[in-house]
Structures are given as structure tokens and as C-alpha cells.
XYZ file of C-alpha atoms in Angstrom:
702
model
C 0.000 -0.008 0.002
C 1.005 3.601 -0.502
C 0.148 5.944 2.365
C -2.766 3.707 3.216
C -3.937 3.247 -0.394
C -3.782 -0.149 -2.065
C -1.450 -0.393 -5.032
C -3.091 -3.089 -7.112
C -1.095 -4.219 -10.142
C -2.652 -5.141 -13.475
C -0.922 -6.702 -16.469
C 0.054 -4.374 -19.270
C 1.612 -6.688 -21.843
C 3.779 -8.053 -19.030
C 4.367 -4.524 -17.688
C 2.936 -3.836 -14.186
C 0.688 -0.807 -13.915
C -0.233 0.931 -10.666
C -3.782 2.193 -10.349
C -2.526 4.621 -7.713
C 0.384 6.762 -8.866
C 3.199 7.970 -6.662
C 2.262 11.117 -4.702
C 4.824 13.301 -6.482
C 3.737 16.334 -4.471
C 5.254 14.618 -1.409
C 8.494 13.624 -3.171
C 11.617 15.181 -4.656
C 13.298 13.419 -7.577
C 16.960 13.997 -8.492
C 18.965 12.489 -11.347
C 22.750 12.728 -11.093
C 25.003 12.332 -14.141
C 28.277 13.713 -15.477
C 26.507 14.326 -18.819
C 23.818 16.713 -17.572
C 24.231 19.694 -19.967
C 27.578 18.096 -20.915
C 27.520 16.078 -24.136
C 30.066 13.279 -23.923
C 28.231 10.118 -24.959
C 24.943 8.256 -24.930
C 23.915 9.131 -21.369
C 23.453 12.735 -22.503
C 20.887 11.524 -25.053
C 19.120 9.391 -22.441
C 18.726 12.276 -19.982
C 17.976 14.945 -22.568
C 15.249 12.953 -24.347
C 13.680 11.608 -21.136
C 13.532 15.024 -19.475
C 10.196 16.063 -20.998
C 8.353 12.915 -19.970
C 9.764 13.070 -16.437
C 9.170 16.825 -16.082
C 5.559 16.407 -17.237
C 5.030 13.824 -14.495
C 7.005 15.434 -11.665
C 6.722 19.155 -12.443
C 8.758 21.415 -10.124
C 9.793 18.448 -7.988
C 12.256 17.124 -10.593
C 15.922 18.204 -10.647
C 19.060 17.214 -12.556
C 22.535 17.405 -11.001
C 25.677 17.726 -13.139
C 29.060 19.493 -13.534
C 29.433 23.177 -14.401
C 31.247 24.158 -17.587
C 31.141 27.836 -18.493
C 30.486 27.332 -22.220
C 27.642 24.880 -21.578
C 26.134 27.189 -18.982
C 26.098 30.141 -21.393
C 24.592 28.238 -24.306
C 22.252 25.720 -22.642
C 21.116 26.995 -19.250
C 18.939 29.917 -18.177
C 19.869 30.912 -14.642
C 17.054 31.444 -12.152
C 16.359 31.251 -8.440
C 15.134 27.974 -6.891
C 11.400 27.941 -6.183
C 11.789 25.073 -3.723
C 12.874 26.291 -0.279
C 15.017 23.233 0.512
C 16.899 23.553 -2.797
C 17.377 27.299 -2.290
C 18.811 26.794 1.191
C 21.160 24.047 -0.004
C 22.542 26.178 -2.842
C 22.949 29.207 -0.569
C 24.683 27.219 2.206
C 27.171 25.578 -0.118
C 28.040 28.864 -1.823
C 28.685 30.431 1.575
C 31.109 27.609 2.456
C 33.493 27.991 -0.483
C 31.668 26.179 -3.290
C 30.238 27.489 -6.510
C 26.790 26.030 -7.213
C 24.707 27.218 -10.169
C 20.960 26.765 -10.556
C 18.749 27.235 -13.606
C 16.606 25.655 -16.278
C 18.129 23.476 -18.965
C 16.907 24.807 -22.312
C 15.665 21.523 -23.737
C 12.179 20.032 -24.080
C 10.583 19.979 -20.643
C 12.937 22.719 -19.325
C 13.988 20.763 -16.203
C 15.726 22.435 -13.280
C 19.494 21.788 -13.104
C 21.974 22.089 -10.242
C 25.549 22.423 -11.526
C 28.729 22.169 -9.429
C 31.982 23.909 -10.398
C 34.492 21.075 -9.946
C 37.657 23.170 -10.244
C 36.418 25.740 -7.716
C 36.107 23.023 -5.036
C 39.318 21.104 -5.812
C 40.923 22.535 -2.639
C 38.969 19.950 -0.640
C 40.152 16.917 -2.659
C 42.449 15.393 -0.031
C 39.758 15.503 2.658
C 37.227 13.870 0.325
C 39.729 11.160 -0.596
C 39.915 10.384 3.109
C 36.098 10.289 3.344
C 35.933 7.819 0.462
C 38.588 5.615 2.047
C 36.700 5.542 5.329
C 33.440 4.777 3.523
C 34.580 1.893 1.293
C 38.402 1.541 1.493
C 38.932 2.712 -2.088
C 41.917 4.929 -2.840
C 42.341 7.062 -5.962
C 45.797 7.609 -7.527
C 46.795 11.262 -7.714
C 47.577 10.996 -11.462
C 44.045 9.869 -12.433
C 42.587 13.308 -13.099
C 39.215 11.955 -14.273
C 38.670 9.834 -11.159
C 39.683 12.814 -8.966
C 37.121 15.000 -10.735
C 34.460 12.340 -10.196
C 35.267 12.219 -6.486
C 34.877 16.008 -6.211
C 31.606 15.817 -8.127
C 30.310 12.988 -5.948
C 31.341 14.691 -2.707
C 29.559 17.906 -3.723
C 26.494 15.850 -4.633
C 26.432 14.135 -1.224
C 26.905 17.496 0.527
C 24.054 19.009 -1.481
C 21.708 16.087 -0.759
C 22.456 16.372 2.963
C 21.527 20.044 2.918
C 18.314 19.245 1.004
C 17.209 16.435 3.322
C 17.893 18.622 6.375
C 15.235 21.070 5.129
C 12.939 18.792 3.106
C 9.898 19.456 5.363
C 8.777 15.838 5.373
C 9.230 15.240 1.651
C 10.916 11.994 0.698
C 13.878 12.166 -1.689
C 14.586 9.779 -4.575
C 17.994 10.033 -6.252
C 19.022 8.198 -9.407
C 22.754 8.001 -10.136
C 23.939 7.272 -13.689
C 27.200 5.388 -14.229
C 30.358 5.207 -12.112
C 31.095 8.902 -12.650
C 28.201 9.772 -10.329
C 28.680 6.743 -8.091
C 30.820 8.358 -5.399
C 27.895 10.607 -4.560
C 25.824 7.511 -3.836
C 28.562 5.855 -1.746
C 29.129 8.940 0.403
C 25.392 9.573 0.820
C 24.834 6.041 2.108
C 27.936 6.299 4.355
C 26.384 9.408 5.944
C 23.062 7.517 6.301
C 21.121 10.220 4.457
C 17.354 9.540 4.383
C 17.159 9.100 0.607
C 15.974 6.333 -1.723
C 18.737 5.522 -4.221
C 18.842 3.996 -7.705
C 22.066 3.218 -9.531
C 21.933 2.755 -13.321
C 24.839 1.371 -15.275
C 24.724 1.990 -19.018
C 27.847 -0.126 -19.619
C 30.281 -1.759 -17.211
C 33.768 -0.327 -17.130
C 35.553 -3.644 -17.326
C 33.202 -5.028 -19.967
C 34.076 -2.222 -22.372
C 37.806 -2.745 -21.820
C 37.656 -6.526 -22.225
C 35.614 -6.355 -25.437
C 37.985 -3.794 -26.926
C 40.834 -6.260 -26.251
C 39.211 -8.816 -28.617
C 38.454 -11.349 -25.890
C 35.676 -13.904 -26.314
C 33.779 -11.903 -23.708
C 30.244 -13.287 -23.619
C 31.272 -16.945 -23.738
C 33.689 -16.514 -20.824
C 31.763 -14.178 -18.510
C 31.994 -16.594 -15.585
C 35.676 -17.356 -16.113
C 37.308 -13.906 -15.807
C 39.416 -13.063 -12.782
C 37.801 -9.664 -12.297
C 40.335 -8.128 -9.926
C 43.270 -9.288 -12.062
C 41.739 -7.991 -15.302
C 40.927 -4.584 -13.780
C 44.395 -4.304 -12.249
C 46.181 -5.121 -15.504
C 44.253 -2.350 -17.241
C 45.052 0.121 -14.411
C 41.378 0.778 -13.708
C 41.080 -1.192 -10.476
C 40.166 1.856 -8.385
C 37.507 2.891 -10.910
C 36.131 -0.631 -10.964
C 35.944 -0.599 -7.154
C 34.084 2.734 -7.226
C 31.602 1.285 -9.728
C 31.084 -1.959 -7.828
C 30.682 -0.172 -4.483
C 28.052 2.088 -6.053
C 26.124 -0.898 -7.346
C 26.024 -2.592 -3.949
C 25.177 0.595 -2.025
C 22.041 1.347 -4.067
C 18.569 0.307 -2.921
C 17.740 -0.574 -6.541
C 20.188 -1.459 -9.310
C 19.124 -1.080 -12.951
C 20.695 -1.596 -16.362
C 19.527 -0.597 -19.837
C 19.202 -4.039 -21.428
C 19.016 -7.768 -20.783
C 22.463 -8.357 -22.270
C 23.994 -5.740 -19.937
C 22.121 -7.298 -17.018
C 23.884 -10.623 -17.678
C 27.206 -8.792 -17.952
C 26.629 -6.810 -14.740
C 25.755 -9.938 -12.783
C 29.206 -11.368 -13.568
C 31.290 -8.162 -13.649
C 29.682 -6.302 -10.711
C 28.354 -9.304 -8.771
C 24.786 -8.055 -8.458
C 21.758 -8.975 -10.520
C 19.824 -5.877 -11.680
C 16.394 -5.376 -10.132
C 14.875 -3.635 -13.155
C 15.718 -3.268 -16.832
C 15.227 0.354 -18.002
C 15.517 0.468 -21.834
C 16.486 3.760 -23.443
C 13.891 5.682 -25.426
C 13.491 8.760 -27.581
C 10.998 11.574 -27.991
C 9.020 10.390 -30.994
C 7.364 13.108 -33.053
C 4.754 12.112 -35.586
C 4.253 14.112 -38.762
C 0.776 15.437 -39.542
C 1.105 13.801 -42.973
C 1.834 10.129 -42.436
C 4.342 9.875 -45.268
C 6.237 13.103 -44.618
C 9.304 11.123 -43.495
C 9.391 9.544 -46.985
C 9.534 13.016 -48.541
C 12.388 13.941 -46.198
C 14.240 10.794 -47.255
C 13.989 11.818 -50.915
C 15.096 15.393 -50.173
C 18.163 14.502 -48.105
C 19.106 11.608 -50.384
C 19.429 14.162 -53.209
C 21.914 16.141 -51.089
C 24.006 13.034 -50.432
C 23.933 12.329 -54.174
C 25.403 15.798 -54.783
C 28.318 14.982 -52.480
C 28.839 11.624 -54.216
C 28.895 13.342 -57.633
C 31.806 15.480 -56.458
C 33.658 12.763 -54.563
C 33.604 10.351 -57.524
C 34.131 12.885 -60.322
C 35.860 11.261 -63.264
C 34.698 7.831 -62.044
C 30.967 8.471 -61.967
C 30.144 5.569 -64.263
C 27.356 4.236 -62.025
C 23.670 5.200 -61.908
C 22.913 7.281 -58.814
C 19.240 6.277 -59.048
C 20.371 2.679 -58.507
C 22.852 3.543 -55.768
C 22.179 2.646 -52.125
C 23.679 4.664 -49.262
C 24.741 2.688 -46.179
C 26.450 4.068 -43.085
C 27.929 3.217 -39.703
C 28.360 5.917 -37.027
C 29.508 6.284 -33.447
C 32.648 6.257 -31.298
C 35.744 5.016 -33.083
C 35.852 1.599 -31.388
C 36.888 -0.608 -34.284
C 35.842 -4.002 -32.909
C 33.304 -2.956 -30.249
C 31.218 -1.090 -32.839
C 31.557 -3.882 -35.410
C 33.523 -1.939 -38.023
C 35.768 -4.996 -38.459
C 32.965 -7.395 -39.378
C 31.250 -4.713 -41.481
C 34.305 -4.163 -43.673
C 34.801 -7.899 -44.169
C 31.130 -8.253 -45.165
C 31.493 -5.360 -47.628
C 34.340 -7.204 -49.328
C 32.115 -10.267 -49.733
C 29.184 -8.148 -50.849
C 31.374 -6.526 -53.503
C 32.282 -9.987 -54.818
C 28.619 -11.087 -54.946
C 27.429 -7.956 -56.756
C 30.224 -8.247 -59.320
C 29.714 -11.985 -59.818
C 25.969 -11.548 -60.447
C 26.643 -8.498 -62.674
C 24.296 -6.383 -60.559
C 23.625 -2.812 -61.689
C 23.278 -1.718 -58.054
C 26.101 0.334 -56.508
C 26.566 0.607 -52.747
C 28.253 3.679 -51.233
C 29.175 3.141 -47.586
C 29.956 5.980 -45.153
C 31.984 5.495 -41.954
C 31.085 8.438 -39.671
C 33.584 7.808 -36.865
C 35.632 10.706 -35.407
C 39.421 10.287 -35.414
C 42.527 12.484 -35.326
C 42.974 14.356 -38.607
C 44.841 17.261 -40.244
C 41.707 18.700 -41.827
C 40.164 17.852 -45.220
C 42.348 16.349 -47.916
C 42.893 18.382 -51.098
C 41.465 15.776 -53.479
C 38.144 15.656 -51.633
C 37.775 19.443 -51.603
C 38.759 19.594 -55.266
C 36.019 17.109 -56.116
C 33.322 19.323 -54.629
C 34.805 22.377 -56.413
C 34.774 20.512 -59.741
C 31.167 19.472 -59.192
C 30.125 23.054 -58.482
C 32.055 24.326 -61.512
C 30.287 21.797 -63.760
C 26.937 22.813 -62.309
C 27.651 26.484 -62.994
C 28.831 25.681 -66.546
C 25.725 23.634 -67.276
C 23.502 26.447 -66.011
C 25.236 29.121 -68.094
C 24.941 27.004 -71.277
C 21.342 26.224 -70.428
C 20.500 29.925 -70.066
C 22.131 30.735 -73.408
C 20.427 27.772 -75.078
C 17.065 28.747 -73.598
C 17.317 32.349 -74.839
C 18.111 31.220 -78.412
C 15.271 28.699 -78.307
C 12.863 31.336 -76.975
C 13.816 33.849 -79.689
C 13.426 31.194 -82.417
C 9.963 30.189 -81.187
C 8.879 33.843 -81.092
C 9.800 34.049 -84.766
C 7.754 30.940 -85.473
C 10.783 28.826 -86.276
C 11.961 25.421 -85.110
C 15.662 26.026 -84.366
C 18.337 23.846 -85.913
C 19.685 21.852 -82.981
C 23.008 21.482 -84.831
C 23.579 25.232 -84.871
C 21.890 26.375 -81.672
C 25.126 25.677 -79.804
C 28.009 27.711 -81.239
C 31.707 26.937 -81.149
C 32.219 28.790 -77.838
C 29.549 26.663 -76.150
C 31.156 23.462 -77.375
C 34.559 24.696 -76.204
C 33.219 25.488 -72.736
C 31.635 22.028 -72.465
C 34.781 20.262 -73.666
C 36.860 22.158 -71.124
C 34.370 21.162 -68.435
C 34.683 17.516 -69.459
C 38.483 17.699 -69.411
C 38.345 19.197 -65.912
C 36.652 16.028 -64.643
C 39.524 13.781 -65.694
C 41.590 12.397 -62.832
C 44.583 10.084 -62.798
C 43.972 8.718 -59.309
C 41.126 6.719 -57.778
C 38.543 8.565 -55.640
C 39.880 8.769 -52.064
C 38.561 6.389 -49.391
C 38.789 9.111 -46.732
C 37.705 12.734 -46.758
C 40.435 13.921 -44.352
C 44.198 13.652 -43.883
C 44.511 11.055 -41.136
C 47.252 11.612 -38.566
C 47.778 7.867 -38.040
C 47.134 6.864 -41.641
C 49.470 3.847 -41.665
C 48.101 2.315 -38.455
C 44.447 3.397 -38.637
C 42.333 0.209 -38.225
C 39.712 1.108 -40.853
C 42.243 2.224 -43.477
C 44.474 -0.781 -42.776
C 41.522 -3.125 -43.317
C 40.515 -1.323 -46.506
C 44.031 -1.893 -47.833
C 43.882 -5.564 -46.887
C 40.519 -6.271 -48.554
C 41.288 -4.058 -51.542
C 38.244 -1.774 -51.544
C 39.880 1.227 -53.241
C 36.798 2.679 -55.046
C 37.872 1.205 -58.388
C 35.620 1.371 -61.447
C 34.774 -2.324 -61.240
C 33.941 -2.174 -57.511
C 30.226 -2.245 -56.838
C 30.899 -1.261 -53.220
C 32.489 2.158 -52.628
C 33.834 3.234 -49.230
C 34.124 6.730 -47.718
C 35.610 7.326 -44.250
C 34.428 10.654 -42.809
C 36.417 10.897 -39.535
C 34.542 13.723 -37.848
C 30.999 14.493 -36.709
C 28.625 15.775 -39.367
C 27.732 19.453 -39.357
C 25.506 21.699 -41.462
C 28.398 24.197 -41.585
C 30.873 21.775 -43.145
C 32.244 22.875 -46.543
C 32.354 19.223 -47.635
C 29.147 17.496 -46.547
C 26.926 20.272 -45.137
C 24.347 18.131 -43.343
C 23.384 17.527 -39.730
C 23.466 13.932 -38.500
C 19.670 13.602 -38.523
C 19.449 14.907 -42.086
C 22.170 12.507 -43.207
C 20.463 9.513 -41.574
C 17.158 10.366 -43.244
C 18.887 10.471 -46.636
C 20.495 7.020 -46.295
C 18.886 3.688 -47.097
C 20.335 1.495 -44.326
C 22.242 1.975 -41.076
C 24.632 -0.876 -40.240
C 25.674 -1.329 -36.586
C 26.965 -4.914 -36.131
C 28.354 -4.141 -32.652
C 30.046 -6.660 -30.416
C 29.705 -4.442 -27.330
C 26.631 -2.185 -27.318
C 24.738 -2.029 -24.000
C 21.839 -0.240 -25.701
C 22.426 1.201 -29.186
C 20.983 4.652 -29.848
C 22.150 4.718 -33.480
C 19.778 1.953 -34.705
C 17.021 3.322 -32.447
C 17.354 6.764 -34.082
C 17.210 5.119 -37.502
C 14.004 3.334 -36.515
C 12.115 6.456 -35.415
C 13.162 8.154 -38.691
C 11.881 5.243 -40.762
C 15.319 4.018 -41.871
C 16.004 0.231 -41.694
C 19.050 -0.831 -39.721
C 21.290 -3.769 -38.882
C 21.969 -4.548 -35.224
C 23.042 -7.634 -33.265
C 21.815 -9.879 -30.472
C 24.646 -8.490 -28.338
C 23.163 -4.983 -28.377
C 20.420 -3.924 -26.005
C 18.379 -2.567 -28.901
C 18.628 -5.859 -30.803
C 17.537 -7.918 -27.779
C 14.663 -5.500 -27.130
C 13.419 -5.830 -30.711
C 13.677 -9.633 -30.600
C 11.445 -9.592 -27.522
C 8.885 -7.158 -28.913
C 8.723 -7.943 -32.644
C 7.709 -11.305 -34.080
C 9.505 -10.745 -37.393
C 12.081 -7.949 -36.973
C 13.524 -8.297 -40.525
C 10.108 -7.626 -42.074
C 10.083 -4.325 -40.168
C 13.574 -3.380 -41.313
C 15.453 -4.517 -38.180
C 18.098 -7.049 -39.225
C 19.617 -8.832 -36.207
C 23.000 -10.477 -36.718
C 23.829 -13.352 -34.372
C 27.144 -12.468 -32.739
C 26.594 -14.413 -29.537
C 26.138 -18.022 -30.661
C 27.996 -17.910 -34.004
C 31.628 -17.827 -35.022
C 32.969 -14.557 -36.407
C 32.965 -15.977 -39.951
C 29.357 -17.186 -39.668
C 28.258 -13.791 -38.326
C 30.067 -12.129 -41.223
C 28.291 -14.406 -43.721
C 24.936 -13.622 -42.124
C 25.596 -9.880 -42.357
C 26.651 -10.290 -46.006
C 23.400 -12.160 -46.685
C 21.377 -9.328 -45.153
C 23.228 -6.697 -47.188
C 22.969 -8.627 -50.456
C 19.260 -9.273 -49.887
C 18.731 -5.567 -49.210
C 20.491 -4.723 -52.491
C 18.069 -6.995 -54.357
C 14.991 -5.137 -53.109
C 13.090 -2.986 -55.570
C 12.300 0.661 -54.858
C 8.729 -0.216 -53.918
C 9.873 -2.875 -51.467
C 12.189 -0.377 -49.774
C 9.316 2.111 -49.435
C 7.068 -0.545 -47.886
C 9.829 -1.471 -45.497
C 10.474 2.134 -44.442
C 6.772 2.502 -43.653
C 6.934 -0.553 -41.445
C 10.147 0.567 -39.752
C 8.684 3.947 -38.888
C 5.636 2.274 -37.303
C 7.938 0.656 -34.714
C 8.764 4.101 -33.323
C 6.014 3.881 -30.685
C 7.927 1.019 -29.077
C 10.855 3.407 -28.477
C 8.804 6.328 -27.179
C 9.541 7.505 -23.648
C 5.764 7.566 -23.094
C 6.023 3.787 -22.996
C 9.594 3.148 -21.822
C 9.314 5.757 -19.056
C 7.139 3.255 -17.183
C 10.197 1.108 -16.494
C 11.693 4.061 -14.617
C 8.399 4.474 -12.737
C 8.655 0.864 -11.636
C 12.232 1.381 -10.420
C 11.155 4.391 -8.332
C 8.259 2.488 -6.758
C 10.599 -0.328 -5.837
C 13.224 2.096 -4.478
C 10.744 3.810 -2.166
C 9.438 0.496 -0.878
C 12.989 -0.603 0.028
C 14.229 2.712 1.407
C 11.080 3.567 3.406
C 9.293 0.208 3.971
C 7.192 1.616 6.822
C 5.603 4.259 4.576
C 5.728 2.764 1.077
C 4.882 -0.784 0.185
C 4.583 -2.133 -3.329
C 2.904 -5.391 -4.245
C 4.104 -7.438 -5.964
C 7.858 -6.926 -5.898
C 8.540 -9.279 -8.809
C 10.990 -8.081 -11.469
C 9.667 -6.187 -14.437
C 9.373 -8.295 -17.588
C 8.255 -7.740 -21.159
C 6.809 -11.190 -21.753
C 3.326 -11.575 -23.192
C 3.486 -9.219 -26.181
C 5.133 -9.295 -29.568
C 4.621 -6.865 -32.396
C 2.872 -8.988 -35.041
C 4.309 -10.577 -38.147
C 3.075 -8.632 -41.213
C 0.263 -10.390 -43.071
C 1.740 -9.605 -46.479
C 4.843 -11.177 -47.979
C 7.866 -9.589 -46.235
C 9.858 -7.382 -48.617
C 12.958 -8.037 -46.561
C 15.489 -10.788 -47.200
C 14.721 -13.960 -45.259
C 16.062 -17.464 -45.089
C 13.068 -18.847 -46.954
C 13.400 -16.584 -49.998
C 15.179 -17.943 -53.048
C 17.880 -15.958 -54.774
C 16.437 -13.872 -57.572
C 17.800 -11.272 -59.954
C 17.469 -7.574 -59.247
C 13.847 -6.490 -59.595
C 13.172 -3.838 -62.191
C 11.103 -0.749 -61.542
C 8.670 -1.972 -64.147
C 7.695 -4.873 -61.894
C 6.815 -2.623 -58.990
C 3.162 -2.108 -59.900
C 2.205 -5.797 -59.709
C 4.581 -7.063 -57.056
C 3.244 -8.071 -53.634
C -0.394 -7.440 -54.567
C -1.620 -8.609 -51.150
C 0.002 -5.648 -49.446
C -2.444 -2.935 -48.366
C -0.484 -0.349 -46.422
C -3.382 1.434 -44.726
C -4.923 -1.836 -43.621
C -1.621 -3.175 -42.287
C -0.711 0.156 -40.649
C -4.047 0.333 -38.845
C -3.645 -3.226 -37.614
C -0.137 -2.412 -36.331
C -1.355 0.764 -34.628
C -4.127 -1.114 -32.845
C -1.731 -3.867 -31.789
C 0.684 -1.500 -30.108
C -1.868 0.983 -28.710
C -3.997 -1.744 -27.170
C -1.358 -3.099 -24.771
C 0.563 0.127 -24.235
C -2.235 2.757 -24.484
C -0.051 5.338 -26.173
C -1.322 8.654 -27.404
C -3.137 8.974 -30.681
C -1.041 8.685 -33.820
C -2.248 11.315 -36.331
C -3.650 10.132 -39.626
C -2.809 11.862 -42.864
C -3.907 11.774 -46.485
C -3.654 8.322 -48.014
C -0.962 8.115 -50.681
C 0.111 5.393 -53.030
C 3.616 3.967 -52.737
C 4.453 4.716 -56.336
C 3.940 8.397 -55.594
C 7.402 8.580 -53.995
C 10.437 8.094 -56.168
C 12.986 7.307 -53.484
């Protein structure tokens, strides 16, 4: 019961639902993370996208705690005074005692309150706080580990702040969720001081797991065989590992972001997670149902412009029959699956050439690395493309004026004379300017470690040099995309919408925001059963491939078998007709409701209920206390023939556009879409998905 009220639980597709909600007016909720207003990795995306849903539920009783950086404060935070008396007193007290605490609203959706600590301003107290940590859990931090020292300062300030808040909370109960080991010292010190707070610790990836996977160990098949202390010590992260493990065991409730990370955490951190809290996104539906298809066509045209310049002089392939694939994320060659992807591309190139396919595949690697700016050949390509465009327009204007004058005189102009010698000279010079003696570059930048770079070294080994006979072309773009770039002026979201397939065959991916972002934008993607996203989709979708989610088995297969499976997926995707790809994008986009925080936020609600019942058992009691599961619901298998490659489909030649009108006659998009909407809204009761004007698939040429 909850303050005397019964908390009955009903099944919601395996998801418990409380008829009585938490009395948020009697609670204060804090989330602590190093990435609050500070974009470093995926946790920033988690907190930023979840903020609106949480703020809508908790209102002025929701606060985020993070580090202060002057640039971030100026560009992302609007300073204001705390409206809550306990928060105001805590900020004032700490500032009076030699700290620098900033308060304001984070200028994102939901505009949550943020409390930011200036780490450098409080570094004078580091030695004392090292002593406090040693007394609390016997963990010492080496003086040379600057990052761990910063995390200790951050955690100590967090614990101090929470003590000041609870001293003046006026009977309100405090829930604090700590994200990752960077925030963990705040949890350890709070529990050591016996603060009256309910604590949740969320690990988005274990420290040691990331290191072991990067070392090319057979990680998942030997989870129970690692000597944890030895492995952490050899990698000189033993103190960090101890901080992480202590945080896990101090928390009232321990959560992870996926089932695969839960298995990992049980072996690496020696505690089984209480709740799985999958990561979501803010899903925005267009008023016109097919607007995302129009955006795909628009941004694909901009990528085609870049490709025209990059491959000038070698543009002997049809851009209308060219597919754009990409991989993006941190430059972790094996963890992110770039190794298996490149090997599969080599095999795909062989298959396309052997079957004399007219499809060309251009693959982008968007993975930041150390560079010396753009290379000259790449910039020259874009300049040549622009020069050709300007030349064509000037000749077109001259041609159009002569044609117009002739028609006014009532004459049909002689096409052999309408272009004079100067025009022909200009065009011949333009053609000569496109000649190049070298192959198109495989990278857009000058790499600092060119000879040892893993991606470039593999490209040299497999021989994918963008030759004329290659059906697979490779472009490494070793920096984040930006709309201000002189080379590829597109934001990441625009680029993703313009591509045909995202490929993320990761070996270590606790969740996987990149394929999730593809899904909500209606772009098919490849993931694995070692990523949280892949496991989540296997649980929720009866036939993931039919919905554009290709899941490579990297857990129970050898590396070569996984590579063959990925090659099969890619080759099957290349054989799809334009109409099949459109059908598949429609299906992929309909999965977006599964990734909406309106649904996934309920897992966090469950964790908070459980935390309160454990921290304050005399006042909060939750029945039942069984772990949260997702059993009992699967997104249905489409009734029509799947347009995606599957094991049961026989190999067939590339479909022509002329076949599109009669192919897959049983497919009725509106009927299938309505059935899918009802299936997901019935168990999850999400908000209404807007309906737009019905359009035929052939209406979109993309």
C-alpha cells in the first residue's frame, strides 16, 4: 500500500501498472550524471530525451545534477532562483562555504531544473574527500588519475548538497538516481552518511566489460571465467572498478539498460539488476503520415550531390540505382563492429560483381578520429562538381534564350547550330576538368595515423579502393557531421534520413541509440543480439527483418558465420526494388512507438516504486515486488509477404522498376498500418497517432 492506499497491479503486456500513482507532491526526484548539460556520450541523449516525460510527471519536484562548464552554462542553461525552499537553502549554504553552485533551467524540451557544481572551484577539498571515500569503502584514488579525482569532487559535492536538502525537506521523501560510475561516489558517500534518501544506480555499460571487449576477448562466452580483480588491475582501472562496484552494492535498486547488460553486470559487478530500463526517444509524428518519406527523398538528393563530387571522373554508375549505407559512433573498431562490417562489404562486392548487378553501394563510416583537416582531393572534387553545375547552367540559359527567340519568330531552331563553337569549347573544357589520374579517395580527411588506422588498414587488406569495377564504394568521414561543413553540409539527422540503411553490427553495445534513431526516422538498420536494442526488438517484434530490423547473431555464431549472415542481409537488401524499400520504411517507422519514452518511461516508474518500498518500507509498500518483464506481447508478423530478405526466400535477380506495380499485390499499407497501430496501442495505451492523407507507394520516387 502507498500511504494507506492499495497499489493493485494489473498486467500491461507483461508490464505492471499501478492504479494509484506515486504522490509526487510529497516527493523530490533527483537524477545525477556527469553528462547533464555536458555532451560526452549516450547518457546525454538518455537524460535529454527523457527530461520532458519526467518533467511532465514530476513538475517542479524534478531536478538534474551535473558538472558546471562555463560554455555549456552560457549556451544551454537559463539561470534562475530555486522555487523550492530546501533547494534554495542548499545552494545558498554551499556557496557560503566555499563552493560554486549554479541553478537554472536546462533549455531543452521539458525545461527541467538543473543544479551544476563547479568542480575546479572546489578542488581545494580533494584530499579531505579522498579520506572520506577511504573511510566509507576503502577505495583509494591515484593522484595522477585526473578523471577519477574530478568524479570524487563531483560525488562529494552531490552528497553534501543532498544532505543540505534532506535537512530542510519538510517531510518530503527524496529519490535520487545515479547514472554510471562517474556519479557513483555521490551515492557511496550519501549512504555512508546515512542520508534519508531512496537511491537507484543505473549502469549503461560496465567499465571492465568495455575494456575486455575492446581487447578482442571472447567476452560473452567466458563471462563466468574472468578473474575480475586481475583484469581490472592489468588495465590500471582497479580503483575505478571498485568505485563502480561499491556504487552498485550501495544502491537500494540497481538497474541496467538491457538484458544483455544485465547478464554482464551480474558477472562483472556481482549483483543482478532489479529492473531493466531500456532507453527511449521523444518520438514526433508528422501530420502527414508519409512526410518522413519526402524527407528521405530530399536529403538523399543532397548526399547524391556529395557523391557526384567525390567520384568525379569515375561516376560511371547510376545514382538512381545507388544505395547509401552508413555506420556511425565512437571510433571503437571492434566494439562497434567496423571490423565485421568491412569484411562483409568485401564479400558483398564480390557477390554484386559476380551476379553483374547494376546496383552500386556507397558506404559511409562516420567515426571521429585524429585528422589534419580535409584532404585536397576531396575538396577539389566538390569544387569541380560546383564548376560543372555552374557551366551547365550558363549554357542552359544561353540555349534557352536562343530557343525562346526562335519560337517567337515561329521557327523550329536547328539543334546542330543552336550551340556555337564557344559553347562546345566550354563544355569540352568542363569535361576535361573532370579527368583524374587517381582513384577517388577512401577518406575525406588527412589522417594523422594513416598507416596504423584500423579502418584504413583493413581497406588496404581487402582491396576496396573505389575502383571502377567495384560495386561497393567506401568513404571514411572521420569527424562528426555538421551543417556548416564545406564538404558534406548536413546535420546527422538529415544525413540519416537520406540514407537507405544503417549498419551497426556491434560486439559491445549495452543499448544502441544509433539503430534506435534510424528506426524512429523510418530508416532500416542492422543490429546484433549483443546490443540492447537488438535484444529489445527480438522480444517485442515477431519478425524484426520484415520491419527493417536485421539482427545479426554475434553471440552463438563464429565470427565468420556472423560475417556471412551480415553479407546475406546486405545482399538481400540490395536486391529489393524501390517499392519494397518504401514498404519497409513505412513498417520501420511504425515501430517508433515502441521506443517512445511515453512507454519506456514506465520502467523508470517501476524502479522508483521499488526504491521507495525498500528505502522507506514503513511508509511505502509495493505489491508485488517481482521483477519487471516484457513477456506476453510481440509486435505482429506482417500479413503480407515480407519485402525483406529472409532465409526462406530464393535468390532472384534484381527487380526492375517496371515490376513494382504488380509485385506483392496482397499488401495494403493502410490496412496493415491500422492493424499495427491497434496492436501496439492496445497493450501500451499510447497517445493517438495522427492520420494523414492516403498516398500510393508509387507516388514517391525514393
